[in-house]
Short mmCIF file of C-alpha atoms in Angstrom, two decimals:
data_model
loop_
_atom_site.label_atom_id
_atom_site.label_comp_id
_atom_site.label_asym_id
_atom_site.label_seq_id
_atom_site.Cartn_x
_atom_site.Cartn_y
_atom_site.Cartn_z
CA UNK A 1 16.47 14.07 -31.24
CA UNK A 2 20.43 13.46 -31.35
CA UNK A 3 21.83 10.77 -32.56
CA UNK A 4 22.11 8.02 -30.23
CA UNK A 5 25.38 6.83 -29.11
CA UNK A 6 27.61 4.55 -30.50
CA UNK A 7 26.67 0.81 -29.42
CA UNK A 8 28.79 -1.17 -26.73
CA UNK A 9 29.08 -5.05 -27.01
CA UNK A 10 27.06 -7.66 -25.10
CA UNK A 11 26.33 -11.54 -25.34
CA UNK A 12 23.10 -12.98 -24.71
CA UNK A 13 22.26 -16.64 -24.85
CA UNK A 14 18.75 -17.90 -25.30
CA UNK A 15 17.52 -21.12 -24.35
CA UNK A 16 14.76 -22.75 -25.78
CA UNK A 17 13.36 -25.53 -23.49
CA UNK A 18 9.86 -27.60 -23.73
CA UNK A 19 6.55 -26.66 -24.27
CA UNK A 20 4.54 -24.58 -21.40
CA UNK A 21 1.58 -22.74 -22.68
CA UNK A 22 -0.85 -22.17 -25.77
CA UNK A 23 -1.87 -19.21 -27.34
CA UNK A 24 -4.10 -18.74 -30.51
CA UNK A 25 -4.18 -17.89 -33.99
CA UNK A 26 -6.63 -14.89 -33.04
CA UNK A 27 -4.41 -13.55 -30.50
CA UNK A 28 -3.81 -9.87 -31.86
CA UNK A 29 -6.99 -8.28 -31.62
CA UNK A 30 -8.10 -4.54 -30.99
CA UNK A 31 -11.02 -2.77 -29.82
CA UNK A 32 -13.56 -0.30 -30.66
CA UNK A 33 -15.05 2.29 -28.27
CA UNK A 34 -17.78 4.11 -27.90
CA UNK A 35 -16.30 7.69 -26.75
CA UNK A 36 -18.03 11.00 -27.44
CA UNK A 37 -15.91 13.72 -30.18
CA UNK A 38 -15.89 15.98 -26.94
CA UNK A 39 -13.85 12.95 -24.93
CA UNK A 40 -10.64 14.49 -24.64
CA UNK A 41 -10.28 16.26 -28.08
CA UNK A 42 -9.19 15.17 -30.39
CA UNK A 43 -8.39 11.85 -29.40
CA UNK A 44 -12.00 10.66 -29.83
CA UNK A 45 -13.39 12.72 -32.68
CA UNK A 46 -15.33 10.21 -35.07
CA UNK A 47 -13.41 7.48 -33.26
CA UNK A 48 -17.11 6.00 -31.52
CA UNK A 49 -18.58 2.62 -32.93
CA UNK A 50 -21.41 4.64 -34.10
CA UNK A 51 -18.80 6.92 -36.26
CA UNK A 52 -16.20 5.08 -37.84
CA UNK A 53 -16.41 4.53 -41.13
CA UNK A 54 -16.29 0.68 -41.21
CA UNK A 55 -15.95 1.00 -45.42
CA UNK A 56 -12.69 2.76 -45.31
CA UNK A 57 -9.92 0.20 -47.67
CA UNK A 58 -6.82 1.01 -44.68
CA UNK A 59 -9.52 -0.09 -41.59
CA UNK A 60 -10.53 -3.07 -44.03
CA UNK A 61 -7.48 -3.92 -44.73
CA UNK A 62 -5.94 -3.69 -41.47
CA UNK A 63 -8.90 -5.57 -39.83
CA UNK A 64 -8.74 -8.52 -42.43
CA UNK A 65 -5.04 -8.85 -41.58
CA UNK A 66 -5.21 -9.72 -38.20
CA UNK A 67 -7.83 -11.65 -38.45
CA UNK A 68 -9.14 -13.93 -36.90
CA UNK A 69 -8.49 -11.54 -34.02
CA UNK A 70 -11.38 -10.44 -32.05
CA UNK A 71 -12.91 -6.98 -31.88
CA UNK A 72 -14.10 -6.01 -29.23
CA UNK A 73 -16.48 -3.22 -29.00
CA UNK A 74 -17.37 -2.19 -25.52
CA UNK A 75 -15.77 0.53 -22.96
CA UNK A 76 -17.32 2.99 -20.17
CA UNK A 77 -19.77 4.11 -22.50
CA UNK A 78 -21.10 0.36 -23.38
CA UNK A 79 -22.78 0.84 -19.83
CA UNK A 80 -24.93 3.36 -21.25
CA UNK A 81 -25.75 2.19 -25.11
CA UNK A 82 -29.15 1.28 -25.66
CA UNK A 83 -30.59 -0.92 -28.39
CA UNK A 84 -33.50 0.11 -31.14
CA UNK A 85 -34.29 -3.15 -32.13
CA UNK A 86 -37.55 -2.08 -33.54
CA UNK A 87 -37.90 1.20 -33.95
CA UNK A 88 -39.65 2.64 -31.41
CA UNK A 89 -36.54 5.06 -30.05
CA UNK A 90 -34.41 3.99 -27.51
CA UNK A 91 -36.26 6.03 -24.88
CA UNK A 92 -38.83 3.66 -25.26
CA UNK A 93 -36.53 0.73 -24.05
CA UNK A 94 -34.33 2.74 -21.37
CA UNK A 95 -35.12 2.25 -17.74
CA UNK A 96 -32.81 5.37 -16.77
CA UNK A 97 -34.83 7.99 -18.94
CA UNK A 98 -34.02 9.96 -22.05
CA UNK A 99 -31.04 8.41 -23.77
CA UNK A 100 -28.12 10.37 -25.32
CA UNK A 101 -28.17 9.78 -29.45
CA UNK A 102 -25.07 9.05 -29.16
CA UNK A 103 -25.58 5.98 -27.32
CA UNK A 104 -28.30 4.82 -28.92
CA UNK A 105 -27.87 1.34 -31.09
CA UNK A 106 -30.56 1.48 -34.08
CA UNK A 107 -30.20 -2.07 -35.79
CA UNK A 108 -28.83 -0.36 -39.00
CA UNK A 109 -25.59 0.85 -37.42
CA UNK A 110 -25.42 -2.47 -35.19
CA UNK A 111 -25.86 -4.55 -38.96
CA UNK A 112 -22.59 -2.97 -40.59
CA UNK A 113 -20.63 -4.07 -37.55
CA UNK A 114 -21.35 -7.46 -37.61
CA UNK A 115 -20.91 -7.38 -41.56
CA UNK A 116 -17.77 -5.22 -41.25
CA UNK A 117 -16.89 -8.39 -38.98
CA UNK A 118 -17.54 -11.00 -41.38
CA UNK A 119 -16.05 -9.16 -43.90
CA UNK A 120 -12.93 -9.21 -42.80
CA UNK A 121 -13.11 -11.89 -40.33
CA UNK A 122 -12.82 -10.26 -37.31
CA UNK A 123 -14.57 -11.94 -34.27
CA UNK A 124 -16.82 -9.55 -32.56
CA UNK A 125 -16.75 -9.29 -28.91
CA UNK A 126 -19.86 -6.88 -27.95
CA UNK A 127 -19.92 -5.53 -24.50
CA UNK A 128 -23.79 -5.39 -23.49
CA UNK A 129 -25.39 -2.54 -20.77
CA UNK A 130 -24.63 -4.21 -17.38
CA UNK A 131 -26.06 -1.22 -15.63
CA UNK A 132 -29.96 -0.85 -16.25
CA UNK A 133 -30.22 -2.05 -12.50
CA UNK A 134 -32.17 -0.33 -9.66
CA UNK A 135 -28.90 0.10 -7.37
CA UNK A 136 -25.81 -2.12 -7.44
CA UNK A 137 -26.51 -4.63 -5.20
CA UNK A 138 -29.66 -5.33 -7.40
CA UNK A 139 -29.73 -7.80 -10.50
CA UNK A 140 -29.65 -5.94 -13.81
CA UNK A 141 -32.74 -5.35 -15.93
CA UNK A 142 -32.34 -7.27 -18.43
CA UNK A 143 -35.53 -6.59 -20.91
CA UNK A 144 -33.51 -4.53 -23.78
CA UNK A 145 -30.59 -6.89 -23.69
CA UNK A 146 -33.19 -10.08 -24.30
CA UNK A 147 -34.91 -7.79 -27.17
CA UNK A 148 -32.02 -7.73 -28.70
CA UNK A 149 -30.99 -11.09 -28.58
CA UNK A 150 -33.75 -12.02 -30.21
CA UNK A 151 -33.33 -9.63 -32.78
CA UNK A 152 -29.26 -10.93 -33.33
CA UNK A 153 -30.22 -14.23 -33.48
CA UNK A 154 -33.70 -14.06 -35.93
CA UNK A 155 -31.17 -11.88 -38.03
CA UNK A 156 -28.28 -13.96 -38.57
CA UNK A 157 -25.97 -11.30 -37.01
CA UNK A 158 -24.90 -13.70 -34.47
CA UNK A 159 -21.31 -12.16 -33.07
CA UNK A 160 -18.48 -14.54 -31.27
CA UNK A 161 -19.39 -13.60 -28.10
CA UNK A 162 -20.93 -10.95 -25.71
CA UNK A 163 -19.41 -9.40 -22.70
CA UNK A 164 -21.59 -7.43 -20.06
CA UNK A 165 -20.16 -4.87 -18.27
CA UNK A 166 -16.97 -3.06 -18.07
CA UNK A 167 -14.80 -1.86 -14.72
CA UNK A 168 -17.75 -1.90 -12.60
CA UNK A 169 -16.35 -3.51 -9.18
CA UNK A 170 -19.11 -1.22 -7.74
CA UNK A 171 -21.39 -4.01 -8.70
CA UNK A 172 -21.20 -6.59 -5.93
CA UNK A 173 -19.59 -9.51 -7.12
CA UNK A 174 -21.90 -12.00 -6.09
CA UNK A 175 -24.78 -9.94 -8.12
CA UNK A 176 -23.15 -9.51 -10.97
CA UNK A 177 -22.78 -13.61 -11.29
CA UNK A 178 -26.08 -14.42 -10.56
CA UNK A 179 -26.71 -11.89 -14.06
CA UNK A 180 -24.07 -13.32 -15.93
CA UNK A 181 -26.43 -17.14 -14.92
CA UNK A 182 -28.89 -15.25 -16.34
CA UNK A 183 -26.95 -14.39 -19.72
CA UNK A 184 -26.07 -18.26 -20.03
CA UNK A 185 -29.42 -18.82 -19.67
CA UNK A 186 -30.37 -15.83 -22.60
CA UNK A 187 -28.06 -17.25 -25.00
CA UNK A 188 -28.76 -21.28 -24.52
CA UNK A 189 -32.64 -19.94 -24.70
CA UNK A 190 -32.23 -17.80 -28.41
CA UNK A 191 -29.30 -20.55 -29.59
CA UNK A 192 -30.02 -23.25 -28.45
CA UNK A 193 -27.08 -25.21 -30.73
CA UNK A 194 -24.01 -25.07 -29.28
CA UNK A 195 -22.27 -24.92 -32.39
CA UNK A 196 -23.50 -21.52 -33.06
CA UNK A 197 -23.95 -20.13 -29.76
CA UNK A 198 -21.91 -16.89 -28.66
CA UNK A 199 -19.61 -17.09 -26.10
CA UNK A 200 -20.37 -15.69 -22.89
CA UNK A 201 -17.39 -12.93 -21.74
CA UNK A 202 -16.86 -12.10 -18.71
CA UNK A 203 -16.02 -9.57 -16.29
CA UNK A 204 -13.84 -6.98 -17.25
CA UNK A 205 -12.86 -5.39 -14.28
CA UNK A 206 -9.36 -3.96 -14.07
CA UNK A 207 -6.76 -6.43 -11.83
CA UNK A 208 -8.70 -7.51 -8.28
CA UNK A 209 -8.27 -10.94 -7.15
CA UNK A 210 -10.54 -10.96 -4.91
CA UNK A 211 -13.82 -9.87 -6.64
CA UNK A 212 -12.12 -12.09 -9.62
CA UNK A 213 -12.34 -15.23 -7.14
CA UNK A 214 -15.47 -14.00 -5.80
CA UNK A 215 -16.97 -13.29 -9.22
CA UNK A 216 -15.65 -16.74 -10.76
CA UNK A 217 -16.98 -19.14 -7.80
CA UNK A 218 -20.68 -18.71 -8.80
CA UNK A 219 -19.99 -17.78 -12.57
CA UNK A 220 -16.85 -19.47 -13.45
CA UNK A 221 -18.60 -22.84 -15.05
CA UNK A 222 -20.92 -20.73 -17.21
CA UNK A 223 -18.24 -18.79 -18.84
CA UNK A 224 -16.29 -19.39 -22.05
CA UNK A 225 -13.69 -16.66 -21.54
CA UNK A 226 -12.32 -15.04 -18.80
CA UNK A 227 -11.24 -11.63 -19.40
CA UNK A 228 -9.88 -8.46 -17.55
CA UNK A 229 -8.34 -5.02 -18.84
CA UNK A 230 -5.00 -3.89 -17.54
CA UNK A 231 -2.79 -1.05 -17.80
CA UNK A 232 0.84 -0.16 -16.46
CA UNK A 233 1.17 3.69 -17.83
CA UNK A 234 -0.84 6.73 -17.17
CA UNK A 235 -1.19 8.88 -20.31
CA UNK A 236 -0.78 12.10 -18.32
CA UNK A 237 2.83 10.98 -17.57
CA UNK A 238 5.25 13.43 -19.03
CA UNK A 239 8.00 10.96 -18.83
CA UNK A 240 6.05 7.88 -20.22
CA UNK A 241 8.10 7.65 -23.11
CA UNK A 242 11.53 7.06 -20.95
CA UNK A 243 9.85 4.94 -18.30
CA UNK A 244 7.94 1.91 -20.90
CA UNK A 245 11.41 0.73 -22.51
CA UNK A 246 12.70 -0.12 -18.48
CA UNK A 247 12.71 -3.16 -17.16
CA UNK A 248 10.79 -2.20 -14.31
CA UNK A 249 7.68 -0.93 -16.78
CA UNK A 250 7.65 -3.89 -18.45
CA UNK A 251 7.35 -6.26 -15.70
CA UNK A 252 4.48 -4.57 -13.74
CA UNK A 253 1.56 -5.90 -16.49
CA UNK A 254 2.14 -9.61 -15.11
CA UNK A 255 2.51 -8.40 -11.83
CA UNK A 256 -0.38 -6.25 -12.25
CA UNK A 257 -2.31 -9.51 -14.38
CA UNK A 258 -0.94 -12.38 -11.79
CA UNK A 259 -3.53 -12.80 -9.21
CA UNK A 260 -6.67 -12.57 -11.59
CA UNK A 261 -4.85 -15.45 -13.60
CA UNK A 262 -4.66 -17.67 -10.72
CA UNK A 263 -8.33 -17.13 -9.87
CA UNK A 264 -8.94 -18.40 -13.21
CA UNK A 265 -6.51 -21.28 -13.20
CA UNK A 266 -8.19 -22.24 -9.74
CA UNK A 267 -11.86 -21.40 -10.78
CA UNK A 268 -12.51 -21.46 -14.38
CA UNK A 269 -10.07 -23.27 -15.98
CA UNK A 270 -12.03 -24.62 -18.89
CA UNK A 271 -12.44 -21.20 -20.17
CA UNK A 272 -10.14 -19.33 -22.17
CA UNK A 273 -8.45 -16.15 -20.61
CA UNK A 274 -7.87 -12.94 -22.69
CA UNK A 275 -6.75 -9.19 -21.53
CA UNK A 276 -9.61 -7.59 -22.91
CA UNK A 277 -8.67 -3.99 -22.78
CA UNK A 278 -4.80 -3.29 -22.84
CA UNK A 279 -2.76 -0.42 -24.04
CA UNK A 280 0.60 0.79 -22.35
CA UNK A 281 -1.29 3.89 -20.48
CA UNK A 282 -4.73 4.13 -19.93
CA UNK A 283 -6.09 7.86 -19.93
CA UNK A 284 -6.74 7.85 -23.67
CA UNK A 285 -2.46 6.82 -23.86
CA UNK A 286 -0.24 9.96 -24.58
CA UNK A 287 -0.33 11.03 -28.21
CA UNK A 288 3.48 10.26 -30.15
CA UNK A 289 4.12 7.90 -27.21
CA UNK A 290 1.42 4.65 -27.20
CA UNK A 291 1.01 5.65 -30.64
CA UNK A 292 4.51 5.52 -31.38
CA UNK A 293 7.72 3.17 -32.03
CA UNK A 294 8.70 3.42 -28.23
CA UNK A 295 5.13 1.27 -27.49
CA UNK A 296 6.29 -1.43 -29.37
CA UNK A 297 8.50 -2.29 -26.75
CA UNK A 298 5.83 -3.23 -24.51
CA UNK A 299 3.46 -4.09 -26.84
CA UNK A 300 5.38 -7.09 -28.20
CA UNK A 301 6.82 -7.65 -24.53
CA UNK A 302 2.97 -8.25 -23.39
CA UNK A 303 2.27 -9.96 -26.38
CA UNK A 304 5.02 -13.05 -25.12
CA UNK A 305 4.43 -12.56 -22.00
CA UNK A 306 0.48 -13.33 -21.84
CA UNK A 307 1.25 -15.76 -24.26
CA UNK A 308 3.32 -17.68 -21.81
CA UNK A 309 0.22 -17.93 -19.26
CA UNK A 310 -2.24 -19.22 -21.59
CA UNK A 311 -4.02 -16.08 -23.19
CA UNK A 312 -5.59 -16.60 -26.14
CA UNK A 313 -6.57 -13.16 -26.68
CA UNK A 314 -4.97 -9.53 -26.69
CA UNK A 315 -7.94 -7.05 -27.17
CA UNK A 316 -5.59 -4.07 -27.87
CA UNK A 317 -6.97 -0.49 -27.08
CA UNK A 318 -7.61 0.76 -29.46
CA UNK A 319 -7.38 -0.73 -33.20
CA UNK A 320 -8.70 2.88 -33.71
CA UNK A 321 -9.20 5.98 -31.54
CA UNK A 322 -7.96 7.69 -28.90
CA UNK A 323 -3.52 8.32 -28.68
CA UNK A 324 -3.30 4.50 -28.41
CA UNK A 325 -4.61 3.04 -32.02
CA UNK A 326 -3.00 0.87 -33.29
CA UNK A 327 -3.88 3.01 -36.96
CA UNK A 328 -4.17 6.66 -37.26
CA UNK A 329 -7.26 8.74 -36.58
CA UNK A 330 -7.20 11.06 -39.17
CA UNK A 331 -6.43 8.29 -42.22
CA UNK A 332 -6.67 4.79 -40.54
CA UNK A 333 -3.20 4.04 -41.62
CA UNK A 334 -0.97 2.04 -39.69
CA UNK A 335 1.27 3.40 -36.71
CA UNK A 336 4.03 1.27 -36.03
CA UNK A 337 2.14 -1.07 -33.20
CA UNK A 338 0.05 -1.99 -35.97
CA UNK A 339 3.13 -3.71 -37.67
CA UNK A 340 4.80 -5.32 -35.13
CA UNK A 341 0.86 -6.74 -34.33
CA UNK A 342 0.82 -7.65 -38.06
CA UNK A 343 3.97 -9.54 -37.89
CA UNK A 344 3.04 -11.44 -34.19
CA UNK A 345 0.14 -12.26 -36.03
CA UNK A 346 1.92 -14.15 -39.36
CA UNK A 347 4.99 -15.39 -37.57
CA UNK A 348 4.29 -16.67 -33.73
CA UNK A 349 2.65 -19.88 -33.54
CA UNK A 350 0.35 -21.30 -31.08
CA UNK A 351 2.56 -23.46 -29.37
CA UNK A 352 4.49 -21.77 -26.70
CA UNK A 353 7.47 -22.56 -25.49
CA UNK A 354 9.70 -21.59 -22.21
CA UNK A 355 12.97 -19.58 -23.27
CA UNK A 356 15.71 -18.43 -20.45
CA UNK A 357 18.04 -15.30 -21.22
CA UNK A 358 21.55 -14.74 -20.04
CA UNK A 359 23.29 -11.49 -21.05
CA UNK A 360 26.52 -10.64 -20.00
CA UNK A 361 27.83 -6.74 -20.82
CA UNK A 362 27.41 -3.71 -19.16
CA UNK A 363 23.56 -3.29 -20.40
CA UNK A 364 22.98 0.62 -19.74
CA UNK A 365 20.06 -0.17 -17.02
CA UNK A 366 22.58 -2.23 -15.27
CA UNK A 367 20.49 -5.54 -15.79
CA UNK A 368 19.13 -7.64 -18.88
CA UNK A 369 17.58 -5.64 -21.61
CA UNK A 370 16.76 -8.59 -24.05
CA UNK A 371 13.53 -10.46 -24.02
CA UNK A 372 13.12 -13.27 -25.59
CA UNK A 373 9.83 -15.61 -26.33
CA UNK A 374 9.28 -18.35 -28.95
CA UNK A 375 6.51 -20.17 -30.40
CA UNK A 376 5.52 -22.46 -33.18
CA UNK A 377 3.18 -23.77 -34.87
CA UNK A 378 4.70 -25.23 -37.95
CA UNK A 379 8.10 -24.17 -37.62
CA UNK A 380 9.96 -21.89 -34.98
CA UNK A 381 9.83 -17.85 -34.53
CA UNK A 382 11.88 -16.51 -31.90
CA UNK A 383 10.61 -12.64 -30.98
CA UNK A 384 13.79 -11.18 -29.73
CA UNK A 385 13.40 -7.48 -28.11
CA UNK A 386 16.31 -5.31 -27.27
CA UNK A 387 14.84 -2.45 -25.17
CA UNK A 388 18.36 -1.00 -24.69
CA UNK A 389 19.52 2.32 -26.35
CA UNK A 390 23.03 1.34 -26.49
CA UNK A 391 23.72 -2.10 -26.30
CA UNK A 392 24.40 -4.14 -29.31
CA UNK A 393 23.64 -7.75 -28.59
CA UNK A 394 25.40 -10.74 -30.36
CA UNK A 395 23.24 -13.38 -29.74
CA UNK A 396 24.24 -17.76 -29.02
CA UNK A 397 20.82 -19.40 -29.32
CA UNK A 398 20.93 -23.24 -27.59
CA UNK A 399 17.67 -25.76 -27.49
CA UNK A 400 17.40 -25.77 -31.09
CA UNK A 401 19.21 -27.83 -34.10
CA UNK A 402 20.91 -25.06 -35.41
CA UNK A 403 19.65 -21.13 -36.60
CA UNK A 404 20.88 -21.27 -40.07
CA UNK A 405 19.66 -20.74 -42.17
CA UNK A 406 17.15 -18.21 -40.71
CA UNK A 407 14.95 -15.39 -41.52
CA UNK A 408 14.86 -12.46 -40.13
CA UNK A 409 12.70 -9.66 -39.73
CA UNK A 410 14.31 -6.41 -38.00
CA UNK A 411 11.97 -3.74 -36.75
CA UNK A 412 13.70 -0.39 -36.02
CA UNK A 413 13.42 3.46 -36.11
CA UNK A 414 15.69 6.58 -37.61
CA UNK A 415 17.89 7.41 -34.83
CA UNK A 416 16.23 4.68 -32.28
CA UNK A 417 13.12 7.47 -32.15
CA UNK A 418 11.61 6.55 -29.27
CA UNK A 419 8.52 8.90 -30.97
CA UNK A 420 8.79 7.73 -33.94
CA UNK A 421 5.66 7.54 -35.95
CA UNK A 422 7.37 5.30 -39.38
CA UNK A 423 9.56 2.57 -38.78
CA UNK A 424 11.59 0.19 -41.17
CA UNK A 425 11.81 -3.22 -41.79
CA UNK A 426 15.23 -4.41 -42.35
CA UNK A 427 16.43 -0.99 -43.19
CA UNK A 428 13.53 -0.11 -45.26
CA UNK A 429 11.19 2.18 -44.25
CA UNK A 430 7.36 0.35 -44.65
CA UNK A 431 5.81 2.56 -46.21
CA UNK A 432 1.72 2.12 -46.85
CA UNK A 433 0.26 5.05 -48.95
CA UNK A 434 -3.59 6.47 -47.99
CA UNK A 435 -5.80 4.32 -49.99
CA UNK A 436 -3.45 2.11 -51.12
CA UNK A 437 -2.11 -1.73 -50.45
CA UNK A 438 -1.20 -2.82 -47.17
CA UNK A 439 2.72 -3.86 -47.47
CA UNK A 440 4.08 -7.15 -47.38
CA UNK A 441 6.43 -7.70 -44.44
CA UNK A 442 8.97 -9.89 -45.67
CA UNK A 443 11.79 -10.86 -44.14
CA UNK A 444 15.81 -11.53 -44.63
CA UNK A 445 16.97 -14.85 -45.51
CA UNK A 446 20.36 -15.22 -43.59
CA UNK A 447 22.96 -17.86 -43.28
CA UNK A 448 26.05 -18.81 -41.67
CA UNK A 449 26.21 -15.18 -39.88
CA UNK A 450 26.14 -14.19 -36.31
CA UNK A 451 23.01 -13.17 -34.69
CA UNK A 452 23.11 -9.80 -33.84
CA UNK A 453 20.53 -7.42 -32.68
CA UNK A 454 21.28 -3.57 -32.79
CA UNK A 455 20.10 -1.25 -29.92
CA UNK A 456 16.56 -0.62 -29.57
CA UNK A 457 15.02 -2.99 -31.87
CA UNK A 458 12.63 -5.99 -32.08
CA UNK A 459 13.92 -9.03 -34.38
CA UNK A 460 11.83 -11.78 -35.58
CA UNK A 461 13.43 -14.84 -36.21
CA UNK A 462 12.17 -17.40 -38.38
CA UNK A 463 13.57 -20.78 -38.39
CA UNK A 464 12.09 -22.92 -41.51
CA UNK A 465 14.22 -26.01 -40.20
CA UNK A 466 12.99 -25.81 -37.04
CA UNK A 467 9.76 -28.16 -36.43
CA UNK A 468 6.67 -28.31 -33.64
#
């Protein structure tokens, strides 16, 4: 691409007022699918749950870094997997005839998640078969899923939760409730301690308030987490890569997210709330755009925004597969989502905090392209985001003792890439080789200087002096 031209001036202030919201330690998190190799190829090849090789050092690193995020495993597919619990075939247990090897769970495959899980400390979030029902106004059959309860909990591969289901608002709401009684029911009955019970998930439907409020009058009290899946961008879009870094794009996920978190602030407010599927466009995302430095904008956008409404999780898709992993197919090494996840992860706190932004400047989309969001949990990190191509902000930050001295950590790209697939770290390019150690992000110790954030780049700001 050409060089990108040379950066005008603008002021921002940021304001740091009280406390509004919490968040969680295991916010980032990332998901694994369970798509076919002939799902869009190659976005999918040895990408399924069943395929990917849960002993590789990058995926074990990775995993173990953002832990303890959740993984959830789940997707379309999930509404067709089938569980071997004792070895009679999976055609023995399906109630919708032969079953697809690919979708069929033998307990060996099903033991290397869960101790790919507590090996790195991952919490698993498994998506169980909501549709072995006789039409979908009927209750779901729920014979293989109780088998394998059993199985989980005799075995001691107990995961952090199970959801049941995924985007099926062709189930009627009120039926798909009265199952999800019946799961509280399954998992008080097999763990019947509390303190090692699984959550109960539930319903992953993309954004509809309505079947949300429905959904959540009858099963709201039994739940532990509320979660839905949302997506802004279409991956088909051939002009996705100039339309995430807008204000506009970046917006539309609350607006998208708002009335399914009211139904859960009105109906089921004593569970938490994640987005349990979320990339920037859904469609597999669009390879060297979700996959690349321009998704970063959004990513960390969405991160600070669901943070300010309470979310305690992010279930990213994917941590692998498809052109929206958050590492590589073909190595499992890091694209640059995976980084700016990395850092959320070490330097946000869980105490989240309300921040107003005033720019002044001729900001080349004619309105404010800085976001800013803090949290804490020891001390301070402001995530500043300059989605702007051209303007070069020079920051006043008020609501706080002072920013010096401060550390920073500068994510940016050659040229402001928008493609990108490498990005730097305070001018140096983080580099991680195949096989090798994941690197330590460390940041800038600065004092007495300006705050100023180039075009198109996402600053960290840690302030040490700064207490919760």
């Amino acid at each position: 691409p050409p060089p990108p031209p040379p950066p005008f001036a603008a002021t921002a202030s940021v304001t740091v007022g009280s406390i509004i919201a919490h968040s969680s330690a295991g916010m980032v998190s990332g998901n694994f699918d369970w798509h076919k190799d002939d799902e869009e190829p190659p976005a999918w090849e040895g990408q399924s749950a069943m395929k990917i090789d849960l002993n590789n050092p990058n995926l074990v690193q990775a995993a173990t870094a953002i832990a303890p995020g959740k993984l959830r495993i789940g997707g379309s597919e999930g509404d067709k997997i089938v569980y071997d619990v004792d070895g009679r075939g999976c055609d023995y247990w399906s109630t919708q005839g032969p079953v697809d090897p690919a979708f069929c769970l033998n307990m060996t495959r099903w033991g290397q998640l869960a101790a790919f899980c507590k090996k790195t400390g991952m919490r698993m979030a498994f998506g169980l078969n909501a549709m072995t029902r006789p039409s979908n106004n009927k209750p779901n059959n729920m014979t293989n899923i109780e088998a394998f309860m059993k199985y989980i909990a005799a075995s001691d591969t107990t995961p952090y939760g199970f959801e049941f289901g995924n985007e099926l608002p062709k189930v009627d709401a009120d039926v798909m409730a009265g199952d999800y009684l019946t799961l509280r029911a399954l998992i008080n009955k097999y763990w019947p301690n509390a303190s090692g019970r699984p959550k109960l998930i539930g319903c992953d439907d993309n954004p509809n308030p309505s079947y949300m409020q429905r959904f959540l009058k009858t099963a709201g009290p039994a739940l532990d987490v509320v979660t839905y899946h949302n997506y802004v961008g279409f991956g088909l879009d051939p002009k996705l890569a100039d339309e995430i870094p807008t204000v506009k794009f970046l917006d539309e996920g609350y607006s998208r997210a708002k009335g399914v978190i009211d139904a859960w602030a009105s109906e089921a407010h004593q569970a938490e709330i994640w987005v349990g599927e979320i990339a920037a466009a859904w469609h597999s995302g669009r390879e060297n755009v979700t996959n690349a430095w321009v998704s970063s904008f959004w990513y960390a956008d969405a991160l600070g925004s669901m943070s300010t409404h309470n979310h305690t999780g992010f279930c990213r898709q994917c941590l692998l597969g498809g052109h929206y992993g958050m590492l590589r197919r073909d190595t499992y090494l890091p694209n640059p989502d995976f980084y700016l996840g990395m850092l959320w992860h070490d330097l946000m706190g869980t105490k989240v905090y309300n921040v107003t932004v005033s720019a002044q400047g001729s900001a080349s989309q004619g309105t404010n392209t800085l976001r800013a969001y803090a949290q804490c949990s020891e001390t301070m990190t402001l995530a500043l985001i300059n989605f702007d191509k051209a303007a070069r902000y020079t920051v006043s930050v008020s609501g706080v003792p002072s920013i010096s001295p401060r550390v920073e950590y500068v994510l940016s790209a050659s040229n402001n890439n928008p493609e990108a697939r490498h990005i730097s770290l305070n001018g140096v390019p983080i580099v991680m080789e195949d096989g090798g150690k994941l690197p330590e992000l460390k940041g800038k110790t600065v004092e007495n200087q300006p705050l100023v954030l180039e075009p198109f780049t996402i600053t960290f700001v840690k302030l040490p002096n700064v207490k919760c």
